[in-house]
Tab-separated table of C-alpha atoms in Angstrom:
chain	number	residue	atom	x	y	z
A	1178	UNK	CA	20.515	19.896	1.091
A	1179	UNK	CA	18.027	18.384	3.525
A	1180	UNK	CA	16.284	15.070	3.912
A	1181	UNK	CA	12.793	15.583	5.342
A	1182	UNK	CA	11.284	12.324	6.560
A	1183	UNK	CA	7.663	12.041	7.650
A	1184	UNK	CA	6.947	8.922	9.697
A	1185	UNK	CA	3.931	6.658	9.304
A	1186	UNK	CA	2.765	3.211	8.274
A	1187	UNK	CA	2.132	2.196	4.659
A	1188	UNK	CA	-1.168	0.868	3.361
A	1189	UNK	CA	-4.854	1.781	3.264
A	1190	UNK	CA	-5.513	0.397	6.754
A	1191	UNK	CA	-3.311	3.100	8.285
A	1192	UNK	CA	-4.373	6.112	6.231
A	1193	UNK	CA	-5.624	9.041	8.310
A	1194	UNK	CA	-4.578	7.434	11.611
A	1195	UNK	CA	-2.801	9.374	14.353
A	1196	UNK	CA	0.444	7.484	13.734
A	1197	UNK	CA	0.481	8.731	10.122
A	1198	UNK	CA	0.667	12.430	10.971
A	1199	UNK	CA	4.190	12.526	9.515
A	1200	UNK	CA	2.983	11.114	6.186
A	1201	UNK	CA	0.123	13.631	6.121
A	1202	UNK	CA	2.523	16.548	6.632
A	1203	UNK	CA	4.740	15.201	3.812
A	1204	UNK	CA	1.740	15.048	1.476
A	1205	UNK	CA	0.871	18.675	2.238
A	1206	UNK	CA	4.493	19.724	1.812
A	1207	UNK	CA	4.788	17.972	-1.557
A	1208	UNK	CA	1.562	19.615	-2.710
A	1209	UNK	CA	2.778	23.064	-1.612
A	1210	UNK	CA	6.101	22.532	-3.428
A	1211	UNK	CA	4.373	21.208	-6.551
A	1212	UNK	CA	6.174	17.864	-6.434
A	1213	UNK	CA	5.025	14.257	-6.221
A	1214	UNK	CA	6.115	11.090	-4.493
A	1215	UNK	CA	6.951	9.504	-7.812
A	1216	UNK	CA	9.820	7.176	-6.922
A	1217	UNK	CA	10.352	4.202	-4.661
A	1218	UNK	CA	13.842	4.300	-3.196
A	1219	UNK	CA	15.522	3.791	0.188
A	1220	UNK	CA	12.666	1.510	1.294
A	1221	UNK	CA	10.358	4.484	0.946
A	1222	UNK	CA	8.478	6.872	-1.305
A	1223	UNK	CA	10.565	9.820	-2.468
A	1224	UNK	CA	9.891	13.301	-3.864
A	1225	UNK	CA	12.531	15.908	-4.699
A	1226	UNK	CA	12.192	19.669	-4.839
A	1227	UNK	CA	13.413	22.963	-3.423
A	1228	UNK	CA	12.560	25.099	-0.436
A	1229	UNK	CA	14.092	28.468	-1.104
A	1230	UNK	CA	17.638	27.797	-2.254
A	1231	UNK	CA	17.827	24.390	-0.522
A	1232	UNK	CA	17.387	21.143	-2.402
A	1233	UNK	CA	15.123	18.846	-0.384
A	1234	UNK	CA	14.318	15.179	-0.548
A	1235	UNK	CA	10.998	14.219	1.030
A	1236	UNK	CA	10.805	10.648	2.303
A	1237	UNK	CA	7.892	8.541	3.521
A	1238	UNK	CA	9.491	5.297	4.816
A	1239	UNK	CA	7.521	2.209	3.807
A	1240	UNK	CA	9.181	-0.036	6.408
A	1241	UNK	CA	6.406	0.423	8.977
A	1242	UNK	CA	6.950	2.790	11.879
A	1243	UNK	CA	9.198	0.620	14.053
A	1244	UNK	CA	11.822	0.298	11.283
A	1245	UNK	CA	11.721	3.878	9.963
A	1246	UNK	CA	15.392	4.406	10.758
A	1247	UNK	CA	16.445	1.858	8.116
A	1248	UNK	CA	14.904	3.930	5.345
A	1249	UNK	CA	16.150	7.239	6.753
A	1250	UNK	CA	19.713	5.903	7.127
A	1251	UNK	CA	19.801	4.611	3.533
A	1252	UNK	CA	18.720	8.000	2.194
A	1253	UNK	CA	21.084	9.966	4.471
A	1254	UNK	CA	24.005	7.756	3.419
A	1255	UNK	CA	23.157	8.046	-0.281
A	1256	UNK	CA	23.099	11.854	-0.133
A	1257	UNK	CA	26.024	11.994	2.356
A	1258	UNK	CA	24.010	13.998	4.871
A	1259	UNK	CA	24.935	14.647	8.491
A	1260	UNK	CA	22.208	13.911	11.078
A	1261	UNK	CA	21.678	17.671	11.480
A	1262	UNK	CA	20.563	17.715	7.813
A	1263	UNK	CA	17.841	15.137	8.454
A	1264	UNK	CA	14.535	16.641	9.626
A	1265	UNK	CA	11.986	14.137	10.962
A	1266	UNK	CA	8.239	14.861	11.268
A	1267	UNK	CA	6.144	12.562	13.447
A	1268	UNK	CA	3.136	12.175	15.740
A	1269	UNK	CA	3.503	12.849	19.459
A	1270	UNK	CA	1.025	11.579	22.060
A	1271	UNK	CA	2.481	13.843	24.750
A	1272	UNK	CA	1.095	16.874	22.868
A	1273	UNK	CA	-2.606	17.608	22.665
A	1274	UNK	CA	-4.288	17.518	19.268
A	1275	UNK	CA	-3.538	20.774	17.524
A	1276	UNK	CA	-0.096	21.485	19.007
A	1277	UNK	CA	3.285	21.516	17.296
A	1278	UNK	CA	6.700	21.274	18.916
A	1279	UNK	CA	10.015	21.786	17.121
A	1280	UNK	CA	13.219	20.435	18.675
A	1281	UNK	CA	16.859	20.505	17.549
A	1282	UNK	CA	17.503	17.110	19.144
A	1283	UNK	CA	16.224	14.851	21.893
A	1284	UNK	CA	15.355	11.398	23.091
A	1285	UNK	CA	12.799	9.068	21.525
A	1286	UNK	CA	10.265	9.791	24.259
A	1287	UNK	CA	8.818	6.298	23.789
A	1288	UNK	CA	8.187	6.756	20.034
A	1289	UNK	CA	9.327	3.607	18.205
A	1290	UNK	CA	9.908	5.366	14.881
A	1291	UNK	CA	12.235	7.840	16.593
A	1292	UNK	CA	13.928	5.010	18.541
A	1293	UNK	CA	14.675	3.347	15.193
A	1294	UNK	CA	15.924	6.618	13.701
A	1295	UNK	CA	18.225	7.266	16.682
A	1296	UNK	CA	19.532	3.700	16.431
A	1297	UNK	CA	20.273	3.924	12.703
A	1298	UNK	CA	21.687	7.476	12.726
A	1299	UNK	CA	23.625	6.617	15.926
A	1300	UNK	CA	22.677	9.959	17.475
A	1301	UNK	CA	19.799	11.947	18.979
A	1302	UNK	CA	21.131	15.103	17.297
A	1303	UNK	CA	18.706	15.592	14.430
A	1304	UNK	CA	15.936	18.206	14.181
A	1305	UNK	CA	12.317	17.194	14.435
A	1306	UNK	CA	8.794	18.523	14.173
A	1307	UNK	CA	6.363	16.825	16.547
A	1308	UNK	CA	2.673	16.883	15.656
A	1309	UNK	CA	0.330	16.553	18.627
A	1310	UNK	CA	-2.168	13.699	18.342
A	1311	UNK	CA	-3.404	13.625	21.944
A	1312	UNK	CA	-2.786	11.238	24.802
A	1313	UNK	CA	-4.434	7.812	24.874
A	1314	UNK	CA	-7.222	7.265	27.346
A	1315	UNK	CA	-6.546	3.530	27.533
A	1316	UNK	CA	-4.675	1.423	24.985
A	1317	UNK	CA	-1.698	3.138	23.295
A	1318	UNK	CA	-1.708	0.943	20.165
A	1319	UNK	CA	-5.446	1.412	19.551
A	1320	UNK	CA	-4.998	5.137	20.093
A	1321	UNK	CA	-2.137	5.742	17.634
A	1322	UNK	CA	-3.602	3.397	15.032
A	1323	UNK	CA	-7.041	4.947	15.454
A	1324	UNK	CA	-8.612	7.746	13.488
A	1325	UNK	CA	-9.376	11.251	14.715
A	1326	UNK	CA	-12.838	12.271	15.890
A	1327	UNK	CA	-14.639	14.851	13.730
A	1328	UNK	CA	-13.668	17.662	16.106
A	1329	UNK	CA	-10.050	16.476	16.217
A	1330	UNK	CA	-9.935	16.091	12.422
A	1331	UNK	CA	-10.897	19.757	12.012
A	1332	UNK	CA	-8.074	20.809	14.348
A	1333	UNK	CA	-5.666	18.452	12.591
A	1334	UNK	CA	-6.278	20.066	9.203
A	1335	UNK	CA	-4.954	23.343	10.621
A	1336	UNK	CA	-2.180	21.574	12.518
A	1337	UNK	CA	-0.929	19.630	9.494
A	1338	UNK	CA	-0.804	22.816	7.409
A	1339	UNK	CA	0.997	24.661	10.208
A	1340	UNK	CA	3.449	21.737	10.549
A	1341	UNK	CA	4.143	21.944	6.813
A	1342	UNK	CA	4.751	25.682	7.167
A	1343	UNK	CA	7.031	25.041	10.161
A	1344	UNK	CA	9.187	22.709	8.041
A	1345	UNK	CA	9.458	25.399	5.371
A	1346	UNK	CA	10.308	28.016	8.038
A	1347	UNK	CA	13.096	25.812	9.428
A	1348	UNK	CA	14.762	25.673	6.021
A	1349	UNK	CA	14.123	29.290	5.044
A	1350	UNK	CA	14.722	31.088	8.359
A	1351	UNK	CA	16.596	28.614	10.580
A	1352	UNK	CA	15.400	26.365	13.354
A	1353	UNK	CA	15.638	28.951	16.157
A	1354	UNK	CA	13.319	31.321	14.302
A	1355	UNK	CA	10.902	28.473	13.516
A	1356	UNK	CA	10.909	27.382	17.175
A	1357	UNK	CA	9.910	30.843	18.373
A	1358	UNK	CA	7.231	31.110	15.689
A	1359	UNK	CA	5.637	27.639	15.908
A	1360	UNK	CA	6.223	26.163	19.371
A	1361	UNK	CA	3.321	28.203	20.713
A	1362	UNK	CA	0.983	27.090	17.914
A	1363	UNK	CA	-2.320	25.489	18.887
A	1364	UNK	CA	-5.133	24.886	16.421
A	1365	UNK	CA	-8.499	26.168	17.580
């Protein structure tokens, strides 16, 4: 069993912003699996389904980005999952728009949602899918809470779908296979 958590901020004001890339991937994954976020649990929105033979719980924490780890920890504890069974999908400003990077573990890299997750799981050893949202030109907060340009939005459609497929590949074929298939991805 896996917990797949997509990070973002709740509410209409944050929809379609760079910081909500994780939520957007979760929405595409739920649609592909034919499931819905129909429950509120673990301080988040939850959907349950299967990827191949694996039962999966999709989670969109509703705690706001900086407290994402609270929601993830509650769900991981409830299902008695090890950190290696928690896959986190989130935006990454160190990757250009259109890129994906899969990692088995790692530091927060300045991302507050990942800092919170590391704090609450008490480890950096959990897999993640990073979705490139481009580097800020000036103000970081305005950048991550801002919307994509038209050109970027077109690239992001492809990137979000590829990120969804990368999550599925991790569960179906293993993370090493998914890394070699998706870490070179760049949306044109």
